[in-house]
mmCIF file of C-alpha atoms in Angstrom:
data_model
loop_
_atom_site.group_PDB
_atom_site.id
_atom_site.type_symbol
_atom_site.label_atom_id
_atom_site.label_comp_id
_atom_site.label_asym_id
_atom_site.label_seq_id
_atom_site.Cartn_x
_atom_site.Cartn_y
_atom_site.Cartn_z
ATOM 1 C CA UNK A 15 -2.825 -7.125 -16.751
ATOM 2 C CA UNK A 16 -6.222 -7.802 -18.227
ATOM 3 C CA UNK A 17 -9.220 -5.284 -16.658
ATOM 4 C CA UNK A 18 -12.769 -6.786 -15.716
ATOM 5 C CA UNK A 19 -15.355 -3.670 -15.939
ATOM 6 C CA UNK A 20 -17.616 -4.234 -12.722
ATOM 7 C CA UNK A 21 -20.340 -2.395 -14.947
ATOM 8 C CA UNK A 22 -19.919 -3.749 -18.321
ATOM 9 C CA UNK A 23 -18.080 -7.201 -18.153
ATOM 10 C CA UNK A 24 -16.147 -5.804 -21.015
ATOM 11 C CA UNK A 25 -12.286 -6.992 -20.576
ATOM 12 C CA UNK A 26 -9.344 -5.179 -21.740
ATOM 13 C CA UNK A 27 -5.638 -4.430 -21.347
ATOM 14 C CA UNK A 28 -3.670 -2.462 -19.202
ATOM 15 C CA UNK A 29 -0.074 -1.977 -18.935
ATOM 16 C CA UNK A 30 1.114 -2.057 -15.506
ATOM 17 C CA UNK A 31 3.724 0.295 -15.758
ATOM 18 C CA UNK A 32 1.099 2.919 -16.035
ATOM 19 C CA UNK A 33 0.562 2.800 -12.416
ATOM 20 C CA UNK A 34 4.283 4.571 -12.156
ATOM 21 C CA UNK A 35 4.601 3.780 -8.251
ATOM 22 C CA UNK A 36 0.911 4.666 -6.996
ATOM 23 C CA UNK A 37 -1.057 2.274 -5.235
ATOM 24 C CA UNK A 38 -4.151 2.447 -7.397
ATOM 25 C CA UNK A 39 -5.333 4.162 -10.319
ATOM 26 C CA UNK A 40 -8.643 5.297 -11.828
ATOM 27 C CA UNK A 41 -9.553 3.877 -14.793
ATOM 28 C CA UNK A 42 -12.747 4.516 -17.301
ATOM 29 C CA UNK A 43 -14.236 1.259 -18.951
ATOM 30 C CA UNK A 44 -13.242 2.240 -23.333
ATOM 31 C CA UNK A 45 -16.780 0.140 -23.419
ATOM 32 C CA UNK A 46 -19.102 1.759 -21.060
ATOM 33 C CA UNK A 47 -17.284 4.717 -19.848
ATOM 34 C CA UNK A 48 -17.959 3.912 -16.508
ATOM 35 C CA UNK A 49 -15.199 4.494 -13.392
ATOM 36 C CA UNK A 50 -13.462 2.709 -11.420
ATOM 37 C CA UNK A 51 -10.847 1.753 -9.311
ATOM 38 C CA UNK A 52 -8.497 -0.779 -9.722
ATOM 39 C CA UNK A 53 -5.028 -1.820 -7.259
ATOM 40 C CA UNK A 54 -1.505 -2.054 -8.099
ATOM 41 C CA UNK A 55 -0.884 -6.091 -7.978
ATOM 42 C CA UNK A 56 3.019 -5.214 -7.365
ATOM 43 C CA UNK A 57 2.446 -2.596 -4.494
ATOM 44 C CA UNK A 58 1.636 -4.126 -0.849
ATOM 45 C CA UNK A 59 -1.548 -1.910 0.823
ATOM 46 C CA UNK A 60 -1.489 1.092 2.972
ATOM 47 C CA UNK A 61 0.106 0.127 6.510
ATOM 48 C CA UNK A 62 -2.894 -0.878 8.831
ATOM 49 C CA UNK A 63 -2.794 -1.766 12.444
ATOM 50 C CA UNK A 64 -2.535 -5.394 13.040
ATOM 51 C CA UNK A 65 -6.025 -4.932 15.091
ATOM 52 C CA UNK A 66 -7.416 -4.272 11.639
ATOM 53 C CA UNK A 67 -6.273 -8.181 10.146
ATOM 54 C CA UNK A 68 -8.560 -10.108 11.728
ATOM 55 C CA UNK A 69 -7.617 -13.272 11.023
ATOM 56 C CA UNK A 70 -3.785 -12.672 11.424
ATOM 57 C CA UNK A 71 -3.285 -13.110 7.653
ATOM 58 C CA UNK A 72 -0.261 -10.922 6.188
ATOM 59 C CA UNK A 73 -2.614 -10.128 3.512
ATOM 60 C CA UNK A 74 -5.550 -8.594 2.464
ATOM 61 C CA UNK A 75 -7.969 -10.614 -0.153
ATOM 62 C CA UNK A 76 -10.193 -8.675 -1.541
ATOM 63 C CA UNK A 77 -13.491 -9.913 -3.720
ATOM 64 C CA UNK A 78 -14.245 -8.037 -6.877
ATOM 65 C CA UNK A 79 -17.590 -8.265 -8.445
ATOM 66 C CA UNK A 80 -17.424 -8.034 -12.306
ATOM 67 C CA UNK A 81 -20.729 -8.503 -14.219
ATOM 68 C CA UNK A 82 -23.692 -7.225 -11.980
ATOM 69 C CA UNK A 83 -22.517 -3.965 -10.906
ATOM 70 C CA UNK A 84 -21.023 -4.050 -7.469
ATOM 71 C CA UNK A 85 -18.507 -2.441 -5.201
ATOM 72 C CA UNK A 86 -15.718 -4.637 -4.201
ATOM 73 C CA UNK A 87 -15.725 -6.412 -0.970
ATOM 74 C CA UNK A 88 -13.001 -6.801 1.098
ATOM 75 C CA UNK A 89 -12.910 -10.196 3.176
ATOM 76 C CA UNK A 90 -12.751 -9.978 6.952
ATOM 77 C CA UNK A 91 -13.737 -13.153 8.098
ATOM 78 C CA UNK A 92 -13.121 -16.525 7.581
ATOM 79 C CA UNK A 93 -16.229 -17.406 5.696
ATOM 80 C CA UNK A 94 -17.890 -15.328 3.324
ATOM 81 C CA UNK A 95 -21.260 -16.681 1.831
ATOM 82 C CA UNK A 96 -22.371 -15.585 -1.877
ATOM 83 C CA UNK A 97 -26.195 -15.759 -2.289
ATOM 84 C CA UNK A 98 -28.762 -14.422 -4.611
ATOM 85 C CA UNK A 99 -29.963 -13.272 -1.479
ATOM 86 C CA UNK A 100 -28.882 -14.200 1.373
ATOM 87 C CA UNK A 101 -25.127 -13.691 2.732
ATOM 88 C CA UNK A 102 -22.203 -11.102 2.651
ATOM 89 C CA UNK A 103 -22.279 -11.167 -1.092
ATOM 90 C CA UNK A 104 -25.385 -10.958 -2.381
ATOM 91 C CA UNK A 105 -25.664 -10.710 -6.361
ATOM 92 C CA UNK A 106 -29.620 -10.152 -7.019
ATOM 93 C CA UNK A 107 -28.280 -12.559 -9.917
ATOM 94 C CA UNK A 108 -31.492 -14.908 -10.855
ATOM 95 C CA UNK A 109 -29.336 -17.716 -11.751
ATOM 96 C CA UNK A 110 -27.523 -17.711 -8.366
ATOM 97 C CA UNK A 111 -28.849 -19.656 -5.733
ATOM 98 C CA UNK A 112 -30.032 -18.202 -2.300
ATOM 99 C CA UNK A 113 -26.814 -19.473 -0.671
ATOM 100 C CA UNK A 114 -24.920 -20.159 -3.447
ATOM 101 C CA UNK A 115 -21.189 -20.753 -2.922
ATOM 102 C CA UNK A 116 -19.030 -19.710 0.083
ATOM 103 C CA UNK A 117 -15.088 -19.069 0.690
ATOM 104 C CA UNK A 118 -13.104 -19.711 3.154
ATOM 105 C CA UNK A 119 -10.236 -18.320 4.647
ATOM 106 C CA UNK A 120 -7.823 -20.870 6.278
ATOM 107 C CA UNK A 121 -5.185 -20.533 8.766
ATOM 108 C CA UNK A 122 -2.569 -21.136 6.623
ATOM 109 C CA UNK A 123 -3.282 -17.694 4.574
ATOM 110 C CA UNK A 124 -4.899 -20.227 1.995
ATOM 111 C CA UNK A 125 -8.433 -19.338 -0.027
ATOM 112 C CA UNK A 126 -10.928 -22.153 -0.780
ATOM 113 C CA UNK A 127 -14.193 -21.913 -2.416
ATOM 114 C CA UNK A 128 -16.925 -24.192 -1.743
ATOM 115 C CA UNK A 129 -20.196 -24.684 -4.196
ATOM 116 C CA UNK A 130 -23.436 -24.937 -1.120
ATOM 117 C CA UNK A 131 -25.506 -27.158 -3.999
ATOM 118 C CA UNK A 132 -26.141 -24.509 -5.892
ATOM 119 C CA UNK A 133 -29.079 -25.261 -8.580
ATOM 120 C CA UNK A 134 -26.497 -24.236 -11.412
ATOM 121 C CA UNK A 135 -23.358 -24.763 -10.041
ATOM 122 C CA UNK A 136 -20.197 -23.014 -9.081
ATOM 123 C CA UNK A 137 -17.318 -22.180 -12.439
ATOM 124 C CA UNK A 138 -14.053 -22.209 -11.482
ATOM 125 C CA UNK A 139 -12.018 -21.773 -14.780
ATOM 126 C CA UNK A 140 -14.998 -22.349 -16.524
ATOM 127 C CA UNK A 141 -14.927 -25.868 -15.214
ATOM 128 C CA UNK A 142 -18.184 -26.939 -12.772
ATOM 129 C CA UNK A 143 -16.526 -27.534 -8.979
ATOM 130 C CA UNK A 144 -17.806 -30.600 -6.861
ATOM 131 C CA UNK A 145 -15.258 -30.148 -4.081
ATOM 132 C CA UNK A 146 -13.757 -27.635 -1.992
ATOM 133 C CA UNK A 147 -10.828 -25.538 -4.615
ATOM 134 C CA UNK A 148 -8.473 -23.400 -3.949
ATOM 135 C CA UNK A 149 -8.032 -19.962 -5.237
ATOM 136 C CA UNK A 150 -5.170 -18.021 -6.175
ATOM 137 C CA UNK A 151 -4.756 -14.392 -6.938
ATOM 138 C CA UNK A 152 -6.655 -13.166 -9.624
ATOM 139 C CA UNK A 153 -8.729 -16.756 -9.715
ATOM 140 C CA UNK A 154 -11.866 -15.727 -11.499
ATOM 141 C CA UNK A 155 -15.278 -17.993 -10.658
ATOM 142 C CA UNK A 156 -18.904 -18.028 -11.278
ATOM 143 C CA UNK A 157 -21.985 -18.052 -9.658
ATOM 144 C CA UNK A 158 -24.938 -18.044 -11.652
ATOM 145 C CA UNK A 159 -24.514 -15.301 -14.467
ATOM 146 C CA UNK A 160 -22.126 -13.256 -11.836
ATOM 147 C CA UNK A 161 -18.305 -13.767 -12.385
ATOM 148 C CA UNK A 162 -16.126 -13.158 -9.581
ATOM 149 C CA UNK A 163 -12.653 -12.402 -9.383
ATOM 150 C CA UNK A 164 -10.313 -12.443 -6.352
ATOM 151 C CA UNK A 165 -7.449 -10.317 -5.721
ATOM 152 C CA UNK A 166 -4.507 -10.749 -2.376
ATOM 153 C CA UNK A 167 -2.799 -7.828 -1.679
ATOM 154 C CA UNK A 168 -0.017 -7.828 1.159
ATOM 155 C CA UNK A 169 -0.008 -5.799 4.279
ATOM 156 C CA UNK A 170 2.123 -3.912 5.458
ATOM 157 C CA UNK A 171 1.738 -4.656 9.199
ATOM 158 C CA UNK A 172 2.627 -1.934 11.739
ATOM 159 C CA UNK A 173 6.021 -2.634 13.566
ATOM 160 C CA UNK A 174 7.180 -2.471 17.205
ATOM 161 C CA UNK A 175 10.299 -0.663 17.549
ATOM 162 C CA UNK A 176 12.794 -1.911 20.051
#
């Protein structure tokens, strides 16, 4: 799987099987040295009670910030707006407009993202986006000079025994 630094940008390889059953795993950038934390793609999350999924999704989506140095941000509602600065993701990024972009969570368990006529546009694939797009796991955007890239993790949903 191929590594975005949130510190550095810097992008690099690592083999999956490394993980060796845990559900996430520390990592230092070979670039910057800095530390982080990254999640096993092929391990569902921790069990949560349903009160905790919002939206009734049977999966977490979770927004990881890779260029200006941010924590990740885990998505729990069904429209997130990414601003310079203004929103639940705000980048400080000069190039990114004061509401910028936003994504939305359908019903359905789908992701969109939506460009709010942003000065410089929203990337998706490198490609500007003039509609509403849908994202997939590990779809990586931009906003401004900030690249984005989204990650869905199951849940494991607490069950009712009869």
């Amino acid at each position: 799987m191929i590594i975005i630094c949130p510190s550095c940008s810097g992008r690099f390889y690592y083999d999956e099987n490394r993980f060796q059953g845990r559900a996430t795993k520390r990592l230092g950038c070979p670039n910057c040295v800095h530390e982080f934390e990254i999640l096993n793609p092929h391990q569902p999350a921790p069990l949560v009670p349903s009160g905790l999924d919002p939206l009734g999704f049977n999966r977490y989506v979770v927004l990881t910030v890779s260029g200006v140095a941010m924590d990740p941000y885990v998505i729990q509602q069904a429209l997130v707006l990414i601003g310079r600065s203004e929103g639940e993701i705000i980048t400080h990024d000069p190039q990114c407009s004061r509401r910028h972009a936003q994504i939305c969570l359908e019903h359905d368990g789908s992701v969109w993202l939506e460009d709010l006529g942003s000065t410089n546009g929203t990337l998706l694939k490198g490609k500007v986006i003039k509609e509403k797009s849908r994202l997939e796991n590990n779809s990586e955007f931009t906003c401004g000079q900030t690249r984005f890239q989204l990650m869905i993790h199951p849940i494991a949903r607490n069950r009712k025994s009869t």
